[in-house]
mmCIF file of C-alpha atoms in Angstrom:
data_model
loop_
_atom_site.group_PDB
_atom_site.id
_atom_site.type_symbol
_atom_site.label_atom_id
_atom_site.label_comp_id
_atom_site.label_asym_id
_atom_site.label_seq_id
_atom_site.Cartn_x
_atom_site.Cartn_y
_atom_site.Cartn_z
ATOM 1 C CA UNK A 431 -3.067 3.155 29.654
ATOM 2 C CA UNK A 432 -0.788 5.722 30.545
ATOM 3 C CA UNK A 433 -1.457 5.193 34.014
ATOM 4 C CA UNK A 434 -0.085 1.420 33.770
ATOM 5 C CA UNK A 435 3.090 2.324 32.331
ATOM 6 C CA UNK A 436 6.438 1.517 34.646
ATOM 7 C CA UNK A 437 9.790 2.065 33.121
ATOM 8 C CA UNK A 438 12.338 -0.883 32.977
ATOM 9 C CA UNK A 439 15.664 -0.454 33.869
ATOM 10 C CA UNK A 440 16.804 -0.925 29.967
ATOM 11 C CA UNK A 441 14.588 2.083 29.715
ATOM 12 C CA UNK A 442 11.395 0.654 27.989
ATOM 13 C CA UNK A 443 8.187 1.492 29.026
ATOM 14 C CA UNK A 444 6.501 -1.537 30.217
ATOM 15 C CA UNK A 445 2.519 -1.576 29.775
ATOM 16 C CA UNK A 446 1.688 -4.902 31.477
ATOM 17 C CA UNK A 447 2.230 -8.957 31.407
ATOM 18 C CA UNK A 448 0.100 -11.420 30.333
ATOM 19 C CA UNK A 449 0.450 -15.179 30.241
ATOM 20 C CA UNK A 450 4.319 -14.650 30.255
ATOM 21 C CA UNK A 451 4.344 -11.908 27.779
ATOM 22 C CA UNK A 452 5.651 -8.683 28.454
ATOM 23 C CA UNK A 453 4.540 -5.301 26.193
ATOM 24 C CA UNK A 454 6.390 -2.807 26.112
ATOM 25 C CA UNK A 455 5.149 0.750 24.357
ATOM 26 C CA UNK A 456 7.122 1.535 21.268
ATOM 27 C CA UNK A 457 4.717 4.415 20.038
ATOM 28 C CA UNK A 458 0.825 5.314 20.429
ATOM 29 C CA UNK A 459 -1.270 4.885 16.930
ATOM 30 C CA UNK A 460 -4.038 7.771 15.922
ATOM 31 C CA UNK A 461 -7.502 6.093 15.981
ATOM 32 C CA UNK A 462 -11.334 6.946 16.125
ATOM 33 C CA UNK A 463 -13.117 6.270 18.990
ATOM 34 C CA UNK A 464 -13.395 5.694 22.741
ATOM 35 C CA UNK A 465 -9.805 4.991 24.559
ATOM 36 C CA UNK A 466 -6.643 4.311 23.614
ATOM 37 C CA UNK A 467 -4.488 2.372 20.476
ATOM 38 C CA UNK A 468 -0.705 2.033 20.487
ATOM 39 C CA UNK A 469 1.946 -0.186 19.735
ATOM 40 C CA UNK A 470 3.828 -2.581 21.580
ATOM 41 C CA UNK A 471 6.902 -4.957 21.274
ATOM 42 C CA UNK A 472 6.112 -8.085 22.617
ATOM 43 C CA UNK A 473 8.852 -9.601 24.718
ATOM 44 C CA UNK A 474 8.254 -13.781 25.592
ATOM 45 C CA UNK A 475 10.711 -15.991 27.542
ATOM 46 C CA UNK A 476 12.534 -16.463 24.407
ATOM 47 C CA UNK A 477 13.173 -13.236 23.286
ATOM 48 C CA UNK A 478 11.331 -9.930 21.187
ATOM 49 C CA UNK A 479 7.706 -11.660 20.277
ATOM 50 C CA UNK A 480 6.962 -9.319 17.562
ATOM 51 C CA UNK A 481 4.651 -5.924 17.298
ATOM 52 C CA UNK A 482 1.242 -5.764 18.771
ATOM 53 C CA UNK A 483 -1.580 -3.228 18.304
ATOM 54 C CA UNK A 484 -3.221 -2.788 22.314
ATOM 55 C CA UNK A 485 -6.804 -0.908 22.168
ATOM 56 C CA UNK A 486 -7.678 0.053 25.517
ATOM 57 C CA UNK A 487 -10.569 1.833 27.283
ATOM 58 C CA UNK A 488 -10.777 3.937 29.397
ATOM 59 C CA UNK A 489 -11.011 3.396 33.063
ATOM 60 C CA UNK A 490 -14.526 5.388 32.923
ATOM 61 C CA UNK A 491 -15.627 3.196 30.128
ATOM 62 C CA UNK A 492 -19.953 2.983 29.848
ATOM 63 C CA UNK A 493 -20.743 -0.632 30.210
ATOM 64 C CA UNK A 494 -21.857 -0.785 26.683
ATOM 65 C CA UNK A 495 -18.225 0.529 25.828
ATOM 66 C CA UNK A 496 -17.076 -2.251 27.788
ATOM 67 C CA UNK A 497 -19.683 -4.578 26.192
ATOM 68 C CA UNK A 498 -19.057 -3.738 22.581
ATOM 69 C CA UNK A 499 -15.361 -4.746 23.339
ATOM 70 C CA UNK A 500 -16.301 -7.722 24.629
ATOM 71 C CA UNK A 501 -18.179 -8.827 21.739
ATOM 72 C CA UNK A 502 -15.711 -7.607 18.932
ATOM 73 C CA UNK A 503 -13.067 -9.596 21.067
ATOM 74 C CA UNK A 504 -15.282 -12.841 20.979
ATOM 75 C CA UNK A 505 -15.703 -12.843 17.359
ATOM 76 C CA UNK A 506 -12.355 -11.858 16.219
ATOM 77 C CA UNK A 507 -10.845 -14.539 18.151
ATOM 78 C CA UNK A 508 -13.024 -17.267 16.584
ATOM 79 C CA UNK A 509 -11.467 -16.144 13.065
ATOM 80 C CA UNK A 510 -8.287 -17.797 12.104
ATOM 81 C CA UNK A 511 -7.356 -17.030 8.566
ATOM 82 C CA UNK A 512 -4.650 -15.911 6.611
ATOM 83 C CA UNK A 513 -5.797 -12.518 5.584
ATOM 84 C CA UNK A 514 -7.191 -12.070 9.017
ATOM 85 C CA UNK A 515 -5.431 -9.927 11.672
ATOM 86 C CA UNK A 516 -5.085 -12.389 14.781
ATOM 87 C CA UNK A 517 -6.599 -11.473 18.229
ATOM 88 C CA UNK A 518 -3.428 -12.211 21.263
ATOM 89 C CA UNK A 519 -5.396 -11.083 24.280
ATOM 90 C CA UNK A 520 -8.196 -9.987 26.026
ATOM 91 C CA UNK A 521 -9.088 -8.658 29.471
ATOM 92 C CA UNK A 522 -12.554 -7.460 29.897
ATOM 93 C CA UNK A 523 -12.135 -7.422 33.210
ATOM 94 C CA UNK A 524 -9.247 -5.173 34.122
ATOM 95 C CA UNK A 525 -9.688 -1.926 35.340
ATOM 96 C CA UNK A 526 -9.034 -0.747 31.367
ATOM 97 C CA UNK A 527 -10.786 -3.406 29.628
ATOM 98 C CA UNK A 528 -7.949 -4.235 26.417
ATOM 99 C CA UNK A 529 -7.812 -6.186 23.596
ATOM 100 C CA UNK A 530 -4.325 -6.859 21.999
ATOM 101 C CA UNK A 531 -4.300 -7.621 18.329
ATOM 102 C CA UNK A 532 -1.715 -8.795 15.806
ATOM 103 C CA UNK A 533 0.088 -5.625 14.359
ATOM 104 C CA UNK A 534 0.423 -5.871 10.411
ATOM 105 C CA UNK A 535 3.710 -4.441 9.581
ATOM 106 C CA UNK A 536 3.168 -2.603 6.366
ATOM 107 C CA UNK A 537 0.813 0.075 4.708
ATOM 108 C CA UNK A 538 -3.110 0.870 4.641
ATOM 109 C CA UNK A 539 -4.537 0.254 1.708
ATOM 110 C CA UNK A 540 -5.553 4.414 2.092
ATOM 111 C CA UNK A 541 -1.688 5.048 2.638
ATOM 112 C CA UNK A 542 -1.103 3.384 -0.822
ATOM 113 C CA UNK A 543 -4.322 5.120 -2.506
ATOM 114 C CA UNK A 544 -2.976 8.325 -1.229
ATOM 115 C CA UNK A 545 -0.113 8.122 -2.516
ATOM 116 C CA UNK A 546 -1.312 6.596 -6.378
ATOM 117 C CA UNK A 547 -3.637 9.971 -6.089
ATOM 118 C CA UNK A 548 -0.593 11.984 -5.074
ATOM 119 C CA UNK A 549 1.380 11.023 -8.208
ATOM 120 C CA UNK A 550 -1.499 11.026 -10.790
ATOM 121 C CA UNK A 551 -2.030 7.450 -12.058
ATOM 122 C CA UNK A 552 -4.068 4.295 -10.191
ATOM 123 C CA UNK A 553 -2.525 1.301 -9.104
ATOM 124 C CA UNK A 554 -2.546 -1.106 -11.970
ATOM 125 C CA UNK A 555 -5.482 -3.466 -12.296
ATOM 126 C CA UNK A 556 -3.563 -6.764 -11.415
ATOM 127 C CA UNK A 557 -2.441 -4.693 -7.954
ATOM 128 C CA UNK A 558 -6.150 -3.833 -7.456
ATOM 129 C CA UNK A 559 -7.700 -7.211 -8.253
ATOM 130 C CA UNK A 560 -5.293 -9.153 -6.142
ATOM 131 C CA UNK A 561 -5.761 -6.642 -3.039
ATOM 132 C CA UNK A 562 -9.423 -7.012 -3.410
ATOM 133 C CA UNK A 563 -9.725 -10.688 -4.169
ATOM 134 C CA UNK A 564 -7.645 -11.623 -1.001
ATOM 135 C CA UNK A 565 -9.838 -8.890 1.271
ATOM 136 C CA UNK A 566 -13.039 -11.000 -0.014
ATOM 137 C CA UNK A 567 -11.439 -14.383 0.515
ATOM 138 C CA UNK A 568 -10.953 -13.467 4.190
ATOM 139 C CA UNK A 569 -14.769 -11.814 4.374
ATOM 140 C CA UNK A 570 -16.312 -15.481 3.104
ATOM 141 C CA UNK A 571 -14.575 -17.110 5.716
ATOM 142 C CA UNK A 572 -16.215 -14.812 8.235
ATOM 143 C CA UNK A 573 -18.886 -14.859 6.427
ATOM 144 C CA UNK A 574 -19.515 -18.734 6.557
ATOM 145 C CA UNK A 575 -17.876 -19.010 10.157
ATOM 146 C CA UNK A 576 -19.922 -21.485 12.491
ATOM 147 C CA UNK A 577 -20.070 -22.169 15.859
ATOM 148 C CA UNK A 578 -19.460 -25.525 17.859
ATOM 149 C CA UNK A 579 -22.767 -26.302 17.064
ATOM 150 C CA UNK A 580 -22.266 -26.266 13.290
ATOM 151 C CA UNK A 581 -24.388 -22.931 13.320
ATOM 152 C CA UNK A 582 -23.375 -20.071 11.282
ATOM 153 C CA UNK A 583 -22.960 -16.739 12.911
ATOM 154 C CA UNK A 584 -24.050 -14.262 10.335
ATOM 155 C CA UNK A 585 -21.050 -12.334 10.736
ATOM 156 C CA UNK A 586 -20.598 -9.303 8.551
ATOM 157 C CA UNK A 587 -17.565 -6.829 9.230
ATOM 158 C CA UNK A 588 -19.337 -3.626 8.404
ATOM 159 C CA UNK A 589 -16.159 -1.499 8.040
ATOM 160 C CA UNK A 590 -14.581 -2.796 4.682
ATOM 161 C CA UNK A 591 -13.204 0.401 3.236
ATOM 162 C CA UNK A 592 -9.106 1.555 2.439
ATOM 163 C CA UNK A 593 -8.091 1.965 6.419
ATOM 164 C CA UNK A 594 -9.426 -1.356 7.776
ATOM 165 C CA UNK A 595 -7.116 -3.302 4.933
ATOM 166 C CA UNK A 596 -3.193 -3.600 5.312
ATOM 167 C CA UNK A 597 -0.794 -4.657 3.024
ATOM 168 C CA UNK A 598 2.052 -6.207 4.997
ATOM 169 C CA UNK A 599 5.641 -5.338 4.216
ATOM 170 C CA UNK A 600 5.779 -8.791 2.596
ATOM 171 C CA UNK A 601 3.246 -8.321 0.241
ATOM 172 C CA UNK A 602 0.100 -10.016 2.345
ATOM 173 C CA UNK A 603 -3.234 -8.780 2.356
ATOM 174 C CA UNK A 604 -4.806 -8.348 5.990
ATOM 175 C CA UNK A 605 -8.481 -7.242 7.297
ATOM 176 C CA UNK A 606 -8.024 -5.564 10.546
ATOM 177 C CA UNK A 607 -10.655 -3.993 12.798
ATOM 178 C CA UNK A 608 -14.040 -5.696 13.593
ATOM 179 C CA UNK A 609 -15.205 -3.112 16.284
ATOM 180 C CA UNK A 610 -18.021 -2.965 13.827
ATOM 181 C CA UNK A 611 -18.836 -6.320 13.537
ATOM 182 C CA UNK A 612 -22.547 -7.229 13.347
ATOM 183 C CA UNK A 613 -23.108 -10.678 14.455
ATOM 184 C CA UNK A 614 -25.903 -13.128 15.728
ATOM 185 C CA UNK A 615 -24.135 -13.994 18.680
ATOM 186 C CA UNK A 616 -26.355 -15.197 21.609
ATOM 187 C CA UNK A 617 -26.208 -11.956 24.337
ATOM 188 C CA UNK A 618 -25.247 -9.680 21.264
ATOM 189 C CA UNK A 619 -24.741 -5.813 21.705
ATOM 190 C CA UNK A 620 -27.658 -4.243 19.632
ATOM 191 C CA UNK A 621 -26.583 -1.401 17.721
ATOM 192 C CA UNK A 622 -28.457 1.910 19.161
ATOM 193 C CA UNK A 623 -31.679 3.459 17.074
ATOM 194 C CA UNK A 624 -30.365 5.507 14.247
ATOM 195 C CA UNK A 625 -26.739 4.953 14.800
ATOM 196 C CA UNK A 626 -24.160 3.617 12.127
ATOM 197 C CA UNK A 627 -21.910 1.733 12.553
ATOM 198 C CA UNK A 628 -18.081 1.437 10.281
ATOM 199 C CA UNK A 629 -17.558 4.089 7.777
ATOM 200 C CA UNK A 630 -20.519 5.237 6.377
ATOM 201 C CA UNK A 631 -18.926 6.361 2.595
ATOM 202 C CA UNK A 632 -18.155 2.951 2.335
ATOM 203 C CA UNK A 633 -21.575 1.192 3.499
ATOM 204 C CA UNK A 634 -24.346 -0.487 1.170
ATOM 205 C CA UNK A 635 -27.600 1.099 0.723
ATOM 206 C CA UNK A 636 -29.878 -1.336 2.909
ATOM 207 C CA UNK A 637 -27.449 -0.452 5.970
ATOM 208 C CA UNK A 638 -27.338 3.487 4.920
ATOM 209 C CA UNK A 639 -31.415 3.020 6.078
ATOM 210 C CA UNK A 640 -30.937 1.041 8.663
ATOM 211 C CA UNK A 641 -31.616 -2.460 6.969
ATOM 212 C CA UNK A 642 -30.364 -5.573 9.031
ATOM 213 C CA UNK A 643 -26.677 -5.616 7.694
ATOM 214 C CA UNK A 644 -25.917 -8.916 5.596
ATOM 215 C CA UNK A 645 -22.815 -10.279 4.101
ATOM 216 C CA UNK A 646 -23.374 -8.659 0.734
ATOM 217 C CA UNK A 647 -23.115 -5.293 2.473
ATOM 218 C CA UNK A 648 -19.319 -6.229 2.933
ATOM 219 C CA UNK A 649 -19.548 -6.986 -0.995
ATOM 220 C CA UNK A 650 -20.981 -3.217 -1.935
ATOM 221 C CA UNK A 651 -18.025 -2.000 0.416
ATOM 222 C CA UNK A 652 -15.650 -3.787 -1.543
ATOM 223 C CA UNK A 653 -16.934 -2.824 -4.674
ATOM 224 C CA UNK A 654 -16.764 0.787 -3.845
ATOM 225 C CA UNK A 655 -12.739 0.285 -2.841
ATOM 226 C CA UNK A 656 -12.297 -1.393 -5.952
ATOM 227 C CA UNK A 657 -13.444 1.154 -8.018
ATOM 228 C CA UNK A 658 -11.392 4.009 -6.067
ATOM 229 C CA UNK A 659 -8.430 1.582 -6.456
ATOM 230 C CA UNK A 660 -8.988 1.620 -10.385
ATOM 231 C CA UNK A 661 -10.497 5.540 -10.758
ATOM 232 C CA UNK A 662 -9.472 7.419 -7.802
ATOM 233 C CA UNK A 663 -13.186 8.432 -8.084
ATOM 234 C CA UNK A 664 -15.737 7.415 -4.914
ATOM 235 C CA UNK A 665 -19.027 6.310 -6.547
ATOM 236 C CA UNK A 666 -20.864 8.015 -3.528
ATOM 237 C CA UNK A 667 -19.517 11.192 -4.475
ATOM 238 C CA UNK A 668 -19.699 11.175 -8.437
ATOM 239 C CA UNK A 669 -18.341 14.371 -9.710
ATOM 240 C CA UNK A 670 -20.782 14.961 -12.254
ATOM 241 C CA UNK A 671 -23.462 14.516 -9.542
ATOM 242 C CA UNK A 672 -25.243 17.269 -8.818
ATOM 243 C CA UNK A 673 -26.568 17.648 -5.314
ATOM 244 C CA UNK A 674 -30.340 17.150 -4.724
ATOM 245 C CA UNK A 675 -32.709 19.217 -2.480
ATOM 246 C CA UNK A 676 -35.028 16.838 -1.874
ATOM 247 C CA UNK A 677 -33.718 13.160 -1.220
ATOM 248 C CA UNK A 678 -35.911 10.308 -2.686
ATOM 249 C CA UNK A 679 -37.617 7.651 -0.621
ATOM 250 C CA UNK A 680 -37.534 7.580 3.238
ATOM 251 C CA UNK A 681 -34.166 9.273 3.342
ATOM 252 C CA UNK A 682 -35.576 12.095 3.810
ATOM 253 C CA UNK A 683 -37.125 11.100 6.668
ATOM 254 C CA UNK A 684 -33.813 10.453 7.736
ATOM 255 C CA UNK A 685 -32.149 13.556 7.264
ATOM 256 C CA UNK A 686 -30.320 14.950 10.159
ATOM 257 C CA UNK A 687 -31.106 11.756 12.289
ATOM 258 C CA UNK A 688 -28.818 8.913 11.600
ATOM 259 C CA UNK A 689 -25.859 9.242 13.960
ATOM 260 C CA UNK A 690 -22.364 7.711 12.154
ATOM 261 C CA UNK A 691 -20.085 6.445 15.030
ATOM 262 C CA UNK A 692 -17.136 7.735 12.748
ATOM 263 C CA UNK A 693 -17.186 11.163 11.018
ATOM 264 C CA UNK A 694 -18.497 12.117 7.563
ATOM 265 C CA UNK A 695 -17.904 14.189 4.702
ATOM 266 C CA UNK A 696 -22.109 14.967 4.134
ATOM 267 C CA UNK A 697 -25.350 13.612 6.114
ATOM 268 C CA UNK A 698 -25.659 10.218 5.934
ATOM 269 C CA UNK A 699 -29.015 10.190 4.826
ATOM 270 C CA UNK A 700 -27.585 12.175 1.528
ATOM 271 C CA UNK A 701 -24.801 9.027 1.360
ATOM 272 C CA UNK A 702 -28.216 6.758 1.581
ATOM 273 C CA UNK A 703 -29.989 8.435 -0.868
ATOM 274 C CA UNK A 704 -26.927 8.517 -3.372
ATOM 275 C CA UNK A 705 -26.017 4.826 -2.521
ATOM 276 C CA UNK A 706 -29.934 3.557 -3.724
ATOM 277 C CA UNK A 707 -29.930 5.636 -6.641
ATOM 278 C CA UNK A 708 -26.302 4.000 -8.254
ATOM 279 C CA UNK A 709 -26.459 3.102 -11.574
ATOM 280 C CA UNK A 710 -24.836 0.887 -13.502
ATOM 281 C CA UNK A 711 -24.116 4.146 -15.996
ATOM 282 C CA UNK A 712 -22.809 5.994 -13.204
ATOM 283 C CA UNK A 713 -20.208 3.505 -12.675
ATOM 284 C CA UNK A 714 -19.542 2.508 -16.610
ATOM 285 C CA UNK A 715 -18.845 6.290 -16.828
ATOM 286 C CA UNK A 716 -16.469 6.191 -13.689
ATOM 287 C CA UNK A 717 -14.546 2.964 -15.048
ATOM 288 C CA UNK A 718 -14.340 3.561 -18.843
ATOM 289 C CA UNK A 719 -10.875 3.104 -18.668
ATOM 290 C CA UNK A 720 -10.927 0.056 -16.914
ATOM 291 C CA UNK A 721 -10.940 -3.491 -18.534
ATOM 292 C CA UNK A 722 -14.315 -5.511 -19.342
ATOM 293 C CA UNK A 723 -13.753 -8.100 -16.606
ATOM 294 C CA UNK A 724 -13.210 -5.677 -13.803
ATOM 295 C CA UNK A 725 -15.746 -3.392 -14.893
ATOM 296 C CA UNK A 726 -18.376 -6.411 -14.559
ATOM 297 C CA UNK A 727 -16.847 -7.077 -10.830
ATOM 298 C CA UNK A 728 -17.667 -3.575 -9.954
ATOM 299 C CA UNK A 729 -20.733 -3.429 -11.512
ATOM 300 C CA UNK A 730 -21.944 -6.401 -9.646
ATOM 301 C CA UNK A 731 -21.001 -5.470 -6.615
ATOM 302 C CA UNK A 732 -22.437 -2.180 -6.609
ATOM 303 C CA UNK A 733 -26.086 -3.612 -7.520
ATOM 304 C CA UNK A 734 -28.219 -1.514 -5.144
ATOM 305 C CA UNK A 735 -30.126 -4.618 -4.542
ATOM 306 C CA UNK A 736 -27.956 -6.917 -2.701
ATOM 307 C CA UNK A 737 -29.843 -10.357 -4.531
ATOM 308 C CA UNK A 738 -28.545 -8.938 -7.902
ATOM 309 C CA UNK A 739 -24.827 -8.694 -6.141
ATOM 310 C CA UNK A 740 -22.135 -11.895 -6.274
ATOM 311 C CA UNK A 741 -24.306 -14.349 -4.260
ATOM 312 C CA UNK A 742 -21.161 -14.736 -1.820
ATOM 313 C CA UNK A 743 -17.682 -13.079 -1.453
ATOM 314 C CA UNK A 744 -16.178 -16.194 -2.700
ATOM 315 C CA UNK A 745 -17.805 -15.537 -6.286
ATOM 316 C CA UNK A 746 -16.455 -12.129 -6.153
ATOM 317 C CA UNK A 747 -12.743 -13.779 -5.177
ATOM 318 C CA UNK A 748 -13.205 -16.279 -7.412
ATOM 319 C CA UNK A 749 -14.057 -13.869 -10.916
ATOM 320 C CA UNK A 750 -10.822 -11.498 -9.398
ATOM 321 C CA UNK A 751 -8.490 -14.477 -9.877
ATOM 322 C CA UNK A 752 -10.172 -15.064 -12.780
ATOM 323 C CA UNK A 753 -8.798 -12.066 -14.352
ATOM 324 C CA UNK A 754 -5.567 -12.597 -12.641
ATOM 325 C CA UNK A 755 -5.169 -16.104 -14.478
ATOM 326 C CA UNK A 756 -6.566 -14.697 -17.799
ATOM 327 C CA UNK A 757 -3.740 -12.109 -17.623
ATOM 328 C CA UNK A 758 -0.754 -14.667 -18.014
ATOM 329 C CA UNK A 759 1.585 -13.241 -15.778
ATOM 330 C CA UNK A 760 2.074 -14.321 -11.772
ATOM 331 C CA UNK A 761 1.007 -11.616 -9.516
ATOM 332 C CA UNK A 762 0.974 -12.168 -5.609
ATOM 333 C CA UNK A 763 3.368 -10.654 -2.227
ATOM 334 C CA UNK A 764 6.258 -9.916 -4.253
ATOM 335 C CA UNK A 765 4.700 -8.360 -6.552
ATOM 336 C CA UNK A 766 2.405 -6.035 -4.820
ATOM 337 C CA UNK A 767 5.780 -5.131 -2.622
ATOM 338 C CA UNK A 768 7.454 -4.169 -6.080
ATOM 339 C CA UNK A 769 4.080 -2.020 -6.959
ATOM 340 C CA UNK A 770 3.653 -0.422 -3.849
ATOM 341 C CA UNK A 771 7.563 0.965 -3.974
ATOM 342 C CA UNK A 772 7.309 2.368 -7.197
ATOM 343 C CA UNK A 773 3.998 4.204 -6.295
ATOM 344 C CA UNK A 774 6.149 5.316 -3.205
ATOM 345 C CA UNK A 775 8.275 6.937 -5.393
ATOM 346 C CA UNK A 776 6.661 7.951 -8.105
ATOM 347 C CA UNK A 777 4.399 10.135 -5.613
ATOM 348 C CA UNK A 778 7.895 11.696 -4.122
ATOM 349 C CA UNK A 779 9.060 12.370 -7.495
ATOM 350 C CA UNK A 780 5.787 14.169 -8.433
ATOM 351 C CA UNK A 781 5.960 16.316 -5.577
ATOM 352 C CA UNK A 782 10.304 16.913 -6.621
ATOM 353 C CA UNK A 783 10.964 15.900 -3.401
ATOM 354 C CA UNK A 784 12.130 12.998 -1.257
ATOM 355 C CA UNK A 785 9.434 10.485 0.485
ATOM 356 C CA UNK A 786 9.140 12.747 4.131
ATOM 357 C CA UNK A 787 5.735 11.523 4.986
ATOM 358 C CA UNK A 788 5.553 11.942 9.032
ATOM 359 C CA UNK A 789 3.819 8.090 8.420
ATOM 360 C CA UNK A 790 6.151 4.798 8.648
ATOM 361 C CA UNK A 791 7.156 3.025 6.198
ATOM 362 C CA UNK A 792 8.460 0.148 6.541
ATOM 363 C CA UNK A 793 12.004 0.036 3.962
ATOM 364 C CA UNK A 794 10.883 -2.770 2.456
ATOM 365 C CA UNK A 795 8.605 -0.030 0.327
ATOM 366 C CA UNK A 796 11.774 2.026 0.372
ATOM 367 C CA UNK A 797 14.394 0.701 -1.629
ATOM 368 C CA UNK A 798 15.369 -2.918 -3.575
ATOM 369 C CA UNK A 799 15.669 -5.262 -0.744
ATOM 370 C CA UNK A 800 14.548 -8.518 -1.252
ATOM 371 C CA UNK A 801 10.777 -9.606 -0.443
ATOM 372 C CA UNK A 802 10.719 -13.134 2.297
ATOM 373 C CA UNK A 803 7.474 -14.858 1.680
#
């Protein structure tokens, strides 16, 4: 993108126009993959538009690069939801194919879990159950998205895990990033033999050896953040697990040839063979601490067979807010803003020092100012 850049004479560098819109850079964003992410203001006839997140190829982009884009861009601009980062633009066609997405103003959910780790205690389960309860009411909507036709599209996001979910700096609970999206689109990109797609530590079993991805693959994801949210323990990597020579079924077969698009902390066909062998002990053991009614959620989720999972990611919303309701006491934006500030500064304080995290942050996390809804 760098080669698009022109600086205006109030000295912002101006990345391009579009439909009236003019982007200019305010800072470039770390990312995996091919090309380029970084932020823009968005300037419109009326005045400053708001931030933007711009992911751009580059200009020697393979077709499927440009392909892949294509199709991510086509499905994320049929979803229009609440807990849903918008699409703004697309252009396929330019010489660096982009996509410009709506920029969520606020924290990962892996900033926040860092941070809950750094000070020693887990967000508290009305925090956790609230996160994860919005994050599946936006997955059934893709989910059970149609076409004109009435058809549904099969979608499943295939990279639920603590980076692809944002908490704004109001409080709301966003899904960002379906570069992984599988989908039954007519003209579809097919996924390459033996690659994985999303995050593998965070993917179901029946994707880990390479099942046809379904919407209750989102739900194992989910369960897996939930009980990291509630632990600080991944169930993938148990640490009373002991590692295993020989892996069971065909995932030995597999070893040393499954190919994760993003990096991983052991072979994938290790993750596979640890994801099919979960047991609901393994995760009673992790969440012992945890309440009956969230334990069940996790334990649900987490079913290695995805018919013994919550049938949809409604159900799993639905028994979330269930606990919410049981617990008597309102818990939404403001709230989570509140939460997310003290585990801001209760990390700082653990370390005896002030929050200096090269990260931003917005200062609604910072200090007492008052949450707009």
């Amino acid at each position: 993108m760098s080669a698009d850049r022109t600086t205006t004479p109030e000295g912002d560098i101006h990345l391009f126009t579009a439909n009236g819109v003019h982007y200019s850079l305010v800072r470039e964003l770390a990312g995996e993959g091919p090309g380029e992410r970084v932020l823009a203001q968005r300037h419109t006839p009326g005045g400053p538009g708001g931030l933007a997140v711009i992911k751009c190829l580059p200009p020697a982009a393979r077709m499927a690069e440009r392909r892949r884009m294509l199709e991510e861009a086509r499905v994320a601009r049929r979803l229009d939801h609440p807990a849903i980062a918008r699409v703004l633009h697309v252009d396929t066609r330019a010489r660096r194919p982009l996509v410009v997405m709506e920029y969520v103003d606020g924290l990962a959910l892996e900033q926040v879990l860092r941070r809950a780790v750094r000070r020693h205690k887990p967000v508290s389960e009305r925090f956790a159950a609230y996160v994860i309860a919005q994050a599946a009411d936006a997955l059934h909507y893709a989910h059970t998205l149609k076409d004109g036709h009435g058809r549904r599209l099969h979608l499943v996001h295939r990279d639920v895990n603590p980076s692809t979910l944002r908490i704004s700096k109001h409080g709301e609970v966003k899904l960002t990033d379906f570069g992984a999206v599988f989908t039954r689109l007519p003209g579809r990109q097919r996924t390459p033999a033996h690659t994985l797609k999303g995050t593998v530590g965070y993917s179901a079993p029946e994707v880990l050896s390479l099942g046809t991805p379904e919407a209750r693959s989102d739900i194992f994801s989910l369960g897996v953040v939930l009980v990291e949210l509630l632990t600080h323990v991944h169930v993938l990597d148990l640490p009373h697990e002991r590692p295993r020579t020989r892996l069971s079924g065909g995932f030995q077969r597999l070893l040393g040839k499954l190919w994760p698009e993003k990096s991983a902390w052991v072979d994938p066909a290790r993750l596979g063979d640890r994801a099919s062998r979960l047991h609901a002990r393994d995760v009673e053991k992790v969440m012992a601490a945890v309440s009956a009614p969230l334990r069940a959620v996790a334990l649900q989720a987490l079913r290695v067979d995805p018919a013994e999972r919550h049938a949809t990611a409604a159900a799993m919303r639905d028994a979330l807010r269930a606990f919410l309701a049981a617990t008597g006491q309102p818990y939404g934006p403001r709230e989570a803003v509140e939460e997310i500030r003290e585990v801001i500064s209760m990390a700082s304080q653990a370390r005896g020092e002030m929050e200096t995290s090269p990260e931003y942050v917005p200062h609604e996390f910072r200090n007492g100012r008052s949450v707009r809804h």
